[in-house]
PDB file of C-alpha atoms in Angstrom:
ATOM      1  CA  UNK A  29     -95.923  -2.975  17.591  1.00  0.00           C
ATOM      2  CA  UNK A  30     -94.927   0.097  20.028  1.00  0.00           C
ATOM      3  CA  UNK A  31     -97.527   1.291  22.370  1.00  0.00           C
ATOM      4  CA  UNK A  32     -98.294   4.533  20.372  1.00  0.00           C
ATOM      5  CA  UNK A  33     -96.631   3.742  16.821  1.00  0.00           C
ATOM      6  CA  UNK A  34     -95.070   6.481  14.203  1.00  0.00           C
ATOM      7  CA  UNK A  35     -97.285   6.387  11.475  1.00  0.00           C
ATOM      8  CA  UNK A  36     -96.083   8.302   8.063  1.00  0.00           C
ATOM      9  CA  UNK A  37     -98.680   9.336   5.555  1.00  0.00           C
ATOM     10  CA  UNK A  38     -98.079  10.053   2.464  1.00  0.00           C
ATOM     11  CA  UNK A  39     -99.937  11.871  -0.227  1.00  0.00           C
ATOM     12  CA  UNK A  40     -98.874  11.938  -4.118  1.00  0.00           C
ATOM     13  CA  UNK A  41     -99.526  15.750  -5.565  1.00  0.00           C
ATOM     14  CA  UNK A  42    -100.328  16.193  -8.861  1.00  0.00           C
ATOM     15  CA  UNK A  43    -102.177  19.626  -9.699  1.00  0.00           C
ATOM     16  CA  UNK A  44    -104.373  19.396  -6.746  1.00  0.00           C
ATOM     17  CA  UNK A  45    -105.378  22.691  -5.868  1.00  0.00           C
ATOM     18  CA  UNK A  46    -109.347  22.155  -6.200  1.00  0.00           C
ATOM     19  CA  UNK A  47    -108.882  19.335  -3.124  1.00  0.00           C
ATOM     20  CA  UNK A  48    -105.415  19.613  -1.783  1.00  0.00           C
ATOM     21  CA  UNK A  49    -106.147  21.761   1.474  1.00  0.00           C
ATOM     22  CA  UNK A  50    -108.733  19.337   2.597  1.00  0.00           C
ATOM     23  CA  UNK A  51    -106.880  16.597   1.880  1.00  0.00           C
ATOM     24  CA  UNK A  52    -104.311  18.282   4.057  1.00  0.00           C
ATOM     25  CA  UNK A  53    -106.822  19.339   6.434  1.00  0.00           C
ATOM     26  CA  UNK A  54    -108.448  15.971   7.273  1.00  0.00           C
ATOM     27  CA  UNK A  55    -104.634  14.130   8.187  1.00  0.00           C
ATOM     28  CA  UNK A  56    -103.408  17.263  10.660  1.00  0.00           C
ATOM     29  CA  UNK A  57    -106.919  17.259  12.399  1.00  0.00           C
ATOM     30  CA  UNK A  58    -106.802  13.540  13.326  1.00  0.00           C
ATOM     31  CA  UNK A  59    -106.676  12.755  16.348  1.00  0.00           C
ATOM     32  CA  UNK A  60    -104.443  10.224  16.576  1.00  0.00           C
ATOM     33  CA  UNK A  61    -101.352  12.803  16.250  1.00  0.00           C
ATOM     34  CA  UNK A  62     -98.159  10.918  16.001  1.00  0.00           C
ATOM     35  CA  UNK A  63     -97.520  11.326  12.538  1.00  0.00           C
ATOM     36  CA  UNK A  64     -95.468  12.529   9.737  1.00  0.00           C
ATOM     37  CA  UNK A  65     -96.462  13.372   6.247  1.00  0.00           C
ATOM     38  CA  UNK A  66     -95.125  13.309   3.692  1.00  0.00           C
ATOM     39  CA  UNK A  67     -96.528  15.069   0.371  1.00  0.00           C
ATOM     40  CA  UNK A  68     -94.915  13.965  -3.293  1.00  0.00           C
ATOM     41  CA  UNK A  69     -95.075  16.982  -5.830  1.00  0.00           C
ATOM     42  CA  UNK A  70     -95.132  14.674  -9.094  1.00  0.00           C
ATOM     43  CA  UNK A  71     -94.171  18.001 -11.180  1.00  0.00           C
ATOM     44  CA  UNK A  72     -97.572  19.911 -10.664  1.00  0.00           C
ATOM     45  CA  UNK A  73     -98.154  23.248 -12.627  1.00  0.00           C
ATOM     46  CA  UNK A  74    -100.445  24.731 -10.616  1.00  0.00           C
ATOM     47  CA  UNK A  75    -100.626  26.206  -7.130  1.00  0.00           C
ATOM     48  CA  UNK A  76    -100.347  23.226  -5.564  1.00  0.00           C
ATOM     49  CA  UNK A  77     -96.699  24.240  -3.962  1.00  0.00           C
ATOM     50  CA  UNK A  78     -97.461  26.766  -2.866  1.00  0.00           C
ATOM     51  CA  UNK A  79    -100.521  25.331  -1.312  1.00  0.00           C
ATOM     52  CA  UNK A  80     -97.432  22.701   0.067  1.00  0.00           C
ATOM     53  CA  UNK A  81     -95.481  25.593   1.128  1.00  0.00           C
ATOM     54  CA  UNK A  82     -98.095  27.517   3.495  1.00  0.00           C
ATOM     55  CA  UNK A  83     -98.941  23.909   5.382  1.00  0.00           C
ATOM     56  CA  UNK A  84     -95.455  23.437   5.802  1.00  0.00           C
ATOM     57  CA  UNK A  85     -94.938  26.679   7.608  1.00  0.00           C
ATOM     58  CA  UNK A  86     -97.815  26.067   9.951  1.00  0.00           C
ATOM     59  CA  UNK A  87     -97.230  22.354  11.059  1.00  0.00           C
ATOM     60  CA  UNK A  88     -93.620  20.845  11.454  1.00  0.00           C
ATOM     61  CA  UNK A  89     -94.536  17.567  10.813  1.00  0.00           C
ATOM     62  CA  UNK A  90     -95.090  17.974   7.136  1.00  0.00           C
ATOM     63  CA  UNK A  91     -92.235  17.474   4.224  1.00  0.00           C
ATOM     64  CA  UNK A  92     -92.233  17.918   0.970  1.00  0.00           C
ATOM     65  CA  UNK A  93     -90.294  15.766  -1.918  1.00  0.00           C
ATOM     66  CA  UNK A  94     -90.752  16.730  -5.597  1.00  0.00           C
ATOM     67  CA  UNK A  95     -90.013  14.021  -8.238  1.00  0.00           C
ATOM     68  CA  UNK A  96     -87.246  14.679 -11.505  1.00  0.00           C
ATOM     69  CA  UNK A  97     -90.343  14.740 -13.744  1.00  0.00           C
ATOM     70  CA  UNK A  98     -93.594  13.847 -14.127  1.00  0.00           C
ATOM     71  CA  UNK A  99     -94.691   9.742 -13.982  1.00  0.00           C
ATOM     72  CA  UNK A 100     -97.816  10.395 -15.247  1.00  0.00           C
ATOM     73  CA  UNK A 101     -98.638   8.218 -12.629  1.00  0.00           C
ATOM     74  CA  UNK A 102     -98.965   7.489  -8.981  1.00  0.00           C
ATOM     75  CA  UNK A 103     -96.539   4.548  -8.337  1.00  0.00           C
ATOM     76  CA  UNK A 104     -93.270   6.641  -8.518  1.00  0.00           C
ATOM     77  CA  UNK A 105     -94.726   9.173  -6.025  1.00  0.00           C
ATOM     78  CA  UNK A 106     -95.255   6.595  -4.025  1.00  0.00           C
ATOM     79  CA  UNK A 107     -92.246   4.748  -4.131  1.00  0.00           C
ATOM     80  CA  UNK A 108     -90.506   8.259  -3.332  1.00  0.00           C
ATOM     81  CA  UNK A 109     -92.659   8.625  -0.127  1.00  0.00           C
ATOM     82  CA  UNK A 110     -91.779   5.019   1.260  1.00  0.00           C
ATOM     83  CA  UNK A 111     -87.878   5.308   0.832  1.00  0.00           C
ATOM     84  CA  UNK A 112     -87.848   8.035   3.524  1.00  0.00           C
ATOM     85  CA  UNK A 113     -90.601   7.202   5.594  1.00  0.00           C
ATOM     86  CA  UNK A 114     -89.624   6.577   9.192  1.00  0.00           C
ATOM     87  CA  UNK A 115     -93.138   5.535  10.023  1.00  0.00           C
ATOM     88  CA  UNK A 116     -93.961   2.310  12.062  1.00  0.00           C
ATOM     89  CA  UNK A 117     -97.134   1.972   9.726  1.00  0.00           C
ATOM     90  CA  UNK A 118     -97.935   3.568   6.134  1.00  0.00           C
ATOM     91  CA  UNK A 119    -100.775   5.378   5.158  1.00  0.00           C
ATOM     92  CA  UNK A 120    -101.475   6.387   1.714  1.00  0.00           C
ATOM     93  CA  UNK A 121    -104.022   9.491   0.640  1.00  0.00           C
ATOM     94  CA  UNK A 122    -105.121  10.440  -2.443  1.00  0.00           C
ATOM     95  CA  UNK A 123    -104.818  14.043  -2.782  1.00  0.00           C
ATOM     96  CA  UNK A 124    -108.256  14.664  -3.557  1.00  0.00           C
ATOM     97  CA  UNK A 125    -109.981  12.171  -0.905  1.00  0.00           C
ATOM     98  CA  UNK A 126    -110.092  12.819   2.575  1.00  0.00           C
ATOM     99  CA  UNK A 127    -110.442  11.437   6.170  1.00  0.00           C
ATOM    100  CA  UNK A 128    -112.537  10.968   8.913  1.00  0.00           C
ATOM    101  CA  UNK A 129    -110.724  12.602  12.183  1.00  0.00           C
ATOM    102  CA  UNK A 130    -110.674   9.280  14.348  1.00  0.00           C
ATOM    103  CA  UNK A 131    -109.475   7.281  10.970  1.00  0.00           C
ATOM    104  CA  UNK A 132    -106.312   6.535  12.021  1.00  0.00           C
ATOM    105  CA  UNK A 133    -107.108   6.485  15.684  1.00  0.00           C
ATOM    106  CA  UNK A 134    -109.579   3.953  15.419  1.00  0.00           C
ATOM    107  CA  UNK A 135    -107.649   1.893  12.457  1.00  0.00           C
ATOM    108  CA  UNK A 136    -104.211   1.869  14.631  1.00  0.00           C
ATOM    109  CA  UNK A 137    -106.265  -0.007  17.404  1.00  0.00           C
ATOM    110  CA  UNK A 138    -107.624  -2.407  15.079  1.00  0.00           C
ATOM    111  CA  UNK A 139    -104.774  -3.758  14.028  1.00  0.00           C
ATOM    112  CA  UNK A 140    -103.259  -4.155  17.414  1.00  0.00           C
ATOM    113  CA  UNK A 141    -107.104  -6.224  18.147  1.00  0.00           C
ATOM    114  CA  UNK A 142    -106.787  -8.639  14.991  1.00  0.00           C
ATOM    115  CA  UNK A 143    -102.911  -8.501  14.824  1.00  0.00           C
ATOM    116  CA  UNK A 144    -102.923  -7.977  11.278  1.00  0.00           C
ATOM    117  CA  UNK A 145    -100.178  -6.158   8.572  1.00  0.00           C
ATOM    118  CA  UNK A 146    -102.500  -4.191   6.678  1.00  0.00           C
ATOM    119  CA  UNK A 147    -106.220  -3.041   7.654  1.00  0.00           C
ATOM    120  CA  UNK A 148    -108.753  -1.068   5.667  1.00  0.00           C
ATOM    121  CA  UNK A 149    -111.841   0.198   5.422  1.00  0.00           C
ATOM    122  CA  UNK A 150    -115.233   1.579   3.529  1.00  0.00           C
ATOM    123  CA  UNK A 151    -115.441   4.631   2.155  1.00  0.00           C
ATOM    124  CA  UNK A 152    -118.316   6.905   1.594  1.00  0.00           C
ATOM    125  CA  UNK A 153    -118.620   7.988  -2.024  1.00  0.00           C
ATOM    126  CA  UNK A 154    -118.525  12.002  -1.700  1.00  0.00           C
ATOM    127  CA  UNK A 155    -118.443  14.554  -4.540  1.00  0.00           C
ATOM    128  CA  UNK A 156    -116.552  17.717  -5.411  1.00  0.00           C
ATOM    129  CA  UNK A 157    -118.116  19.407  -2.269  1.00  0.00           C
ATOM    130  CA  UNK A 158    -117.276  16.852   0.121  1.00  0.00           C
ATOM    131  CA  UNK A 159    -121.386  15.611  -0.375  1.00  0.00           C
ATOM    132  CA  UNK A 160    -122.185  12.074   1.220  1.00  0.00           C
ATOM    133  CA  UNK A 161    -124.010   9.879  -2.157  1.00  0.00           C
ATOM    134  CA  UNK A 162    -123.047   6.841  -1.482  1.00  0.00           C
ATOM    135  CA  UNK A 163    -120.492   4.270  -0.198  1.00  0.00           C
ATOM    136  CA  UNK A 164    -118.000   2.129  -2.148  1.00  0.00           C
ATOM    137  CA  UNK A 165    -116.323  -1.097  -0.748  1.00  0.00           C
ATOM    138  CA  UNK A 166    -116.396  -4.843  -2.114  1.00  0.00           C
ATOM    139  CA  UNK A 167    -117.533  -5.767   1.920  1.00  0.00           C
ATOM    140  CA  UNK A 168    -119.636  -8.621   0.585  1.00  0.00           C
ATOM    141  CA  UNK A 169    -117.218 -10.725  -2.007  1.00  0.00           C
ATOM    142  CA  UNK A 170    -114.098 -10.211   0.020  1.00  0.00           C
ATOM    143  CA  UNK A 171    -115.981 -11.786   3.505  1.00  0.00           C
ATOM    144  CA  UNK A 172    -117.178 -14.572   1.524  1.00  0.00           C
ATOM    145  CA  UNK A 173    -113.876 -15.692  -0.221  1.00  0.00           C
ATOM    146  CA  UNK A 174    -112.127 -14.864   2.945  1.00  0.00           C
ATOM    147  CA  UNK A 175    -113.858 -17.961   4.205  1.00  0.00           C
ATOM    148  CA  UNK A 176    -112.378 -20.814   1.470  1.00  0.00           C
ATOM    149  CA  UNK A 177    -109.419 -19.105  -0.024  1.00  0.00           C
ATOM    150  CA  UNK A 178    -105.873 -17.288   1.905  1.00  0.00           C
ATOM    151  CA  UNK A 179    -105.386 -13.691   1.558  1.00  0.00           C
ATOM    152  CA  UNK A 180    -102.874 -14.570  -0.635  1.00  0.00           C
ATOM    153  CA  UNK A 181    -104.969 -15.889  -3.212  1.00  0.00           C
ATOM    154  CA  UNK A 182    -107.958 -13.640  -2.635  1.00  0.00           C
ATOM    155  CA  UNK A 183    -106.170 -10.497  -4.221  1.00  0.00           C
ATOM    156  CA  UNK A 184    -105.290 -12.243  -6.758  1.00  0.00           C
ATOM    157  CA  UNK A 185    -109.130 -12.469  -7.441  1.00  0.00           C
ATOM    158  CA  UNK A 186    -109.879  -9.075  -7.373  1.00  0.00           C
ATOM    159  CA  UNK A 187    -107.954  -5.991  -5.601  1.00  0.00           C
ATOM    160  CA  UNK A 188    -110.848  -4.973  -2.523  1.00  0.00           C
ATOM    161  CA  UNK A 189    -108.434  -2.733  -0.298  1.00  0.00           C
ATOM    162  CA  UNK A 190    -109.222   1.056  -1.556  1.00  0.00           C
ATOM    163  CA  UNK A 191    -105.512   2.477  -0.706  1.00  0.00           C
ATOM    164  CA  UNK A 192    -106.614   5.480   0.974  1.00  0.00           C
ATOM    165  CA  UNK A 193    -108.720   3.366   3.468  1.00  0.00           C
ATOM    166  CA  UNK A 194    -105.766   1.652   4.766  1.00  0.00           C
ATOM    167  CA  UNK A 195    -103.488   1.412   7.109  1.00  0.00           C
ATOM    168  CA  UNK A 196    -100.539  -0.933   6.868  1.00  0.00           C
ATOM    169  CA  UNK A 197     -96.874  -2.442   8.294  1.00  0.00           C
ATOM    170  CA  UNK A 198     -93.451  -0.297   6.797  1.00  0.00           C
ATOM    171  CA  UNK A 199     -91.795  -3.597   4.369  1.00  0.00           C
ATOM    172  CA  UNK A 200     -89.099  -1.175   2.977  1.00  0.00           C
ATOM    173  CA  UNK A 201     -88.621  -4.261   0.564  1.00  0.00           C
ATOM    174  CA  UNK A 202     -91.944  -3.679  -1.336  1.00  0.00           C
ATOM    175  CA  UNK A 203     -93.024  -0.868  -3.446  1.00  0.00           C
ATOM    176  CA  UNK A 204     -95.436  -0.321  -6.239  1.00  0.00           C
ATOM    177  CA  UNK A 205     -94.550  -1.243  -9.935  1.00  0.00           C
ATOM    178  CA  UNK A 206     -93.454   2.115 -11.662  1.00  0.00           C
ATOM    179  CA  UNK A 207     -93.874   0.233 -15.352  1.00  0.00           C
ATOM    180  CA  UNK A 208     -96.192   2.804 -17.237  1.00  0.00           C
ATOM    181  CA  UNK A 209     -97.771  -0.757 -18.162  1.00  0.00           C
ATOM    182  CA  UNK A 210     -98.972  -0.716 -15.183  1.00  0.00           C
ATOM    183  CA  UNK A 211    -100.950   2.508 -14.394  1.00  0.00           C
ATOM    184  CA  UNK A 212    -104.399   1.759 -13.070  1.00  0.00           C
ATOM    185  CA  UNK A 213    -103.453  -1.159 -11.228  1.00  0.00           C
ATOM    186  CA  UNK A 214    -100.016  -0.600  -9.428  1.00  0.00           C
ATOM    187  CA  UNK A 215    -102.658  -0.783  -6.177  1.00  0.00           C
ATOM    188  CA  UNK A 216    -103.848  -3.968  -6.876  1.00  0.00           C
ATOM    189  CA  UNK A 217     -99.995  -5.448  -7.985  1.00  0.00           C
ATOM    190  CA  UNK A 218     -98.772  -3.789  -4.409  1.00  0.00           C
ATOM    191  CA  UNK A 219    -101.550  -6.078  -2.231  1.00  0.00           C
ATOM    192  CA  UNK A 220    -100.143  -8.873  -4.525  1.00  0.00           C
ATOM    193  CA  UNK A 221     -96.768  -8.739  -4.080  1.00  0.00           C
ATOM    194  CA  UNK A 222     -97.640  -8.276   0.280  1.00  0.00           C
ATOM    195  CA  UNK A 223     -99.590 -11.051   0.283  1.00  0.00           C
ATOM    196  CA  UNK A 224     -96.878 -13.203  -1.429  1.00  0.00           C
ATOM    197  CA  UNK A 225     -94.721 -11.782   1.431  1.00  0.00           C
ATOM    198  CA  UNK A 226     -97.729 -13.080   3.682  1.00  0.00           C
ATOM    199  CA  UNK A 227     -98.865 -10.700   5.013  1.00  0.00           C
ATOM    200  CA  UNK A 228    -102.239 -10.512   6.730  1.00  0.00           C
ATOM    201  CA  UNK A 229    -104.945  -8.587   5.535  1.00  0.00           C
ATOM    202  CA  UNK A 230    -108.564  -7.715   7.639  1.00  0.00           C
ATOM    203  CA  UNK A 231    -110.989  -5.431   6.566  1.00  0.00           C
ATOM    204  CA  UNK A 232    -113.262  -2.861   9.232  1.00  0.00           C
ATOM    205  CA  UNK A 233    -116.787  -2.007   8.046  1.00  0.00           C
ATOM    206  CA  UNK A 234    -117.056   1.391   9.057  1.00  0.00           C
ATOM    207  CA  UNK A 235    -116.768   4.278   6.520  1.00  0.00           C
ATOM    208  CA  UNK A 236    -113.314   5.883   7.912  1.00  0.00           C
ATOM    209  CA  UNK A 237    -112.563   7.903   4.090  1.00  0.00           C
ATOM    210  CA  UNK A 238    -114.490  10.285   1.753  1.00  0.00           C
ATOM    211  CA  UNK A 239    -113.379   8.471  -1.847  1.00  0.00           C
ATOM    212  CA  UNK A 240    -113.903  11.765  -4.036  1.00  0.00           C
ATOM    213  CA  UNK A 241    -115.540  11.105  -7.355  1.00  0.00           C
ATOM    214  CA  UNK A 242    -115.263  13.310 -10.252  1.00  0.00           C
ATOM    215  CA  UNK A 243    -114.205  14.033 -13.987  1.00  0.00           C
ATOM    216  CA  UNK A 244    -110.293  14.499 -13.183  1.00  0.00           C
ATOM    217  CA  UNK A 245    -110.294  11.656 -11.175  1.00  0.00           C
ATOM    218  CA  UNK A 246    -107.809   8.567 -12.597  1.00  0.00           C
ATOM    219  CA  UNK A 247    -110.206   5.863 -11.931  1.00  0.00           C
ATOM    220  CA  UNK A 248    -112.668   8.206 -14.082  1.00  0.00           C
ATOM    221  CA  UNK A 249    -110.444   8.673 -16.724  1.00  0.00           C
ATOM    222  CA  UNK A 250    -108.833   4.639 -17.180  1.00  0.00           C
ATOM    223  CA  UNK A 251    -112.157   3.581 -17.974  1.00  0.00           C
ATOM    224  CA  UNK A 252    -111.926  -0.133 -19.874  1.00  0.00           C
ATOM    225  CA  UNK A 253    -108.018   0.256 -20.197  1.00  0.00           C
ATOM    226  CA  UNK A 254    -107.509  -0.856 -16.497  1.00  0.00           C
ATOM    227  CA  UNK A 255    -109.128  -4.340 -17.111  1.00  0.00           C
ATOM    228  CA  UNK A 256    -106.783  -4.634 -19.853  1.00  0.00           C
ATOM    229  CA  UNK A 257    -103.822  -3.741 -17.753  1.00  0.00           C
ATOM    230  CA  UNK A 258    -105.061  -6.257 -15.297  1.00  0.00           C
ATOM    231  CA  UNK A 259    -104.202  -8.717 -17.891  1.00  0.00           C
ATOM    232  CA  UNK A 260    -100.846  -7.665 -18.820  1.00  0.00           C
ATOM    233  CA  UNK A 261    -100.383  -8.010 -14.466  1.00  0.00           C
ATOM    234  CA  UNK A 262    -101.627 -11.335 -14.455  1.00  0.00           C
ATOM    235  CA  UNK A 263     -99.471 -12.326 -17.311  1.00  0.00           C
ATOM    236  CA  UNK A 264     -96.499 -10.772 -15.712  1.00  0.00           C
ATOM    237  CA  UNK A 265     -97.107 -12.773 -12.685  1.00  0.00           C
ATOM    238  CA  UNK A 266     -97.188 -15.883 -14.346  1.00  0.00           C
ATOM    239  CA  UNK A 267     -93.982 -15.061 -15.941  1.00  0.00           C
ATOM    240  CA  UNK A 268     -92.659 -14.393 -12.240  1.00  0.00           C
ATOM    241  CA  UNK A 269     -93.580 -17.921 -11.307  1.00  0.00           C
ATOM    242  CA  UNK A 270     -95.840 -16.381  -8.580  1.00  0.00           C
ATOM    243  CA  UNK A 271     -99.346 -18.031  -9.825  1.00  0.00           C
ATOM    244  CA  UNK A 272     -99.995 -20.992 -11.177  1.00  0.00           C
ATOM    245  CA  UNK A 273    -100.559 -21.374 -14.870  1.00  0.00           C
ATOM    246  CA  UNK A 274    -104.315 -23.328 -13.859  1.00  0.00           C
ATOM    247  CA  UNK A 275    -104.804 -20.179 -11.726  1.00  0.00           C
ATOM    248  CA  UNK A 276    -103.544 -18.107 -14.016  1.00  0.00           C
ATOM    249  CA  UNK A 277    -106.607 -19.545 -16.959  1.00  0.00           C
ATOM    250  CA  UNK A 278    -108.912 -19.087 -14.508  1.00  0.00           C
ATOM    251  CA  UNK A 279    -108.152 -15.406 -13.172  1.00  0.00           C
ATOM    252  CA  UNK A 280    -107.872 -14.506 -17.593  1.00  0.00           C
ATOM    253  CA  UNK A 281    -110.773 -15.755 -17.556  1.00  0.00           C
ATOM    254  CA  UNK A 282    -112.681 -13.564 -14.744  1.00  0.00           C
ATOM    255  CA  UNK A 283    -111.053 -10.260 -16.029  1.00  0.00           C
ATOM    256  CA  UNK A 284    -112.265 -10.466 -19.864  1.00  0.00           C
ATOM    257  CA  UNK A 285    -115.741 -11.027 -18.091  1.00  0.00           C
ATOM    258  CA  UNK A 286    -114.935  -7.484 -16.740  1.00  0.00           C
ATOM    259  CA  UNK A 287    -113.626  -6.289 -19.795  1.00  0.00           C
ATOM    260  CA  UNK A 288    -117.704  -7.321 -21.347  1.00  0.00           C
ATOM    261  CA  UNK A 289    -119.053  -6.213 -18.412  1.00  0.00           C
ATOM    262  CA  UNK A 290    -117.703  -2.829 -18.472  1.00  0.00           C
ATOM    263  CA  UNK A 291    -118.182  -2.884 -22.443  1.00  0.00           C
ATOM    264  CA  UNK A 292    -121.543  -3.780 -22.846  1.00  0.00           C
ATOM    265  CA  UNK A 293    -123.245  -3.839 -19.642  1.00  0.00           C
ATOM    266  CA  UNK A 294    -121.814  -0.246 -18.264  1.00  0.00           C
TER     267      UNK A 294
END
């Protein structure tokens, strides 16, 4: 790692205008400045270019990419972002979360400290006017498993990394899965297919992203269908040869156990 790494953020657009600007706001206020961002118009039809256009005029380290049509999705946005990125390091944004201004100040140093590919954090839980209610991060389960399992095998357990907590090394060689299949849980496939790569993951307790929570919010709107998705990404894994078919029964097994959970005990 350089002394002072490049690090390229990049934040999928989609009909953001209620958040966009403080989405926007929070990543050209941090202090750690070496940056470039890079925000992914996914074909929205409201003001968000224009929104794009005005931040572009005011701060040169800002581009814009639009995709050929809409994904309905975030994985192709993504994918767009990474093929240009000249960043050291990756960091992805939702464009309705936002960041503490020492996030990637603080996260940059970590992962020189622990030596690690890809770092990330909790987040506090904040609502449509940017209102502390509560935090969000699976702190507990992924420190315990840490302790008898790889990282490796640990994601394929459950997906704990938030993706706009994080802050990770540039493996041009690895994007998300743009499979419509997989919508809901391209994140969780991505940490996957790193850890296969073996890379090393650590996790920082301190709350360095407001995680937005509303109505219009994907995670919202998935609801049960994600679990189900997990299944068809397990499945396809198996098929890949990249879990074991033991492994494979026994990870089934934990995500129709979600599947109830979510049904019945929501």
């Amino acid at each position: 790692m350089s002394h002072n790494p490049l690090v390229t953020v990049i934040i999928p657009v989609y009909n953001a205008e209620r958040f966009l600007s403080r989405c926007i706001d929070s990543v050209i206020h941090q202090t750690y400045s070496r940056i470039e961002i890079i925000l992914v118009d996914n074909c929205s039809i409201d003001s968000s270019a224009e929104i794009i256009d005005s931040y572009m005029k005011r701060d040169h380290r800002i581009r814009n990419i639009k995709t050929e049509y809409n994904s309905g999705g975030p994985a192709i946005p993504r994918n767009r972002g990474l093929e240009i990125a000249n960043g050291e390091y990756i960091a992805f944004l939702d464009s309705d979360d936002e960041w503490s201004r020492d996030k990637l100040a603080v996260q940059i140093n970590m992962i020189k400290i622990y030596s690690c590919d890809v770092l990330f954090s909790k987040a506090r839980m904040i609502d449509e006017s940017g209102n502390k209610f509560g935090s969000v991060g699976r702190t507990l389960l992924f420190k315990f498993l840490k302790r008898f399992i790889s990282d490796k095998r640990l994601v394929q357990v459950f997906n704990p990394v938030i993706l706009s907590s994080c802050v990770f090394k540039n493996q041009p060689q690895i994007f998300f899965r743009e499979d419509p299949k997989f919508h809901s849980v391209e994140d969780w496939a991505y940490w996957i297919e790193r850890t296969h790569c073996g890379n090393k993951i650590h996790f920082d307790d301190k709350e360095l992203l407001g995680y937005r929570i509303h109505g219009e919010s994907l995670s919202n709107l998935n609801g049960e269908l994600q679990y189900y998705r997990g299944l068809y990404l397990l499945t396809a894994l198996l098929i890949e040869e990249k879990i074991q078919f033991r492994w494979y029964l026994l990870l089934s097994f934990l995500q129709i156990l979600r599947i109830i959970k979510y049904r019945f005990f929501q």
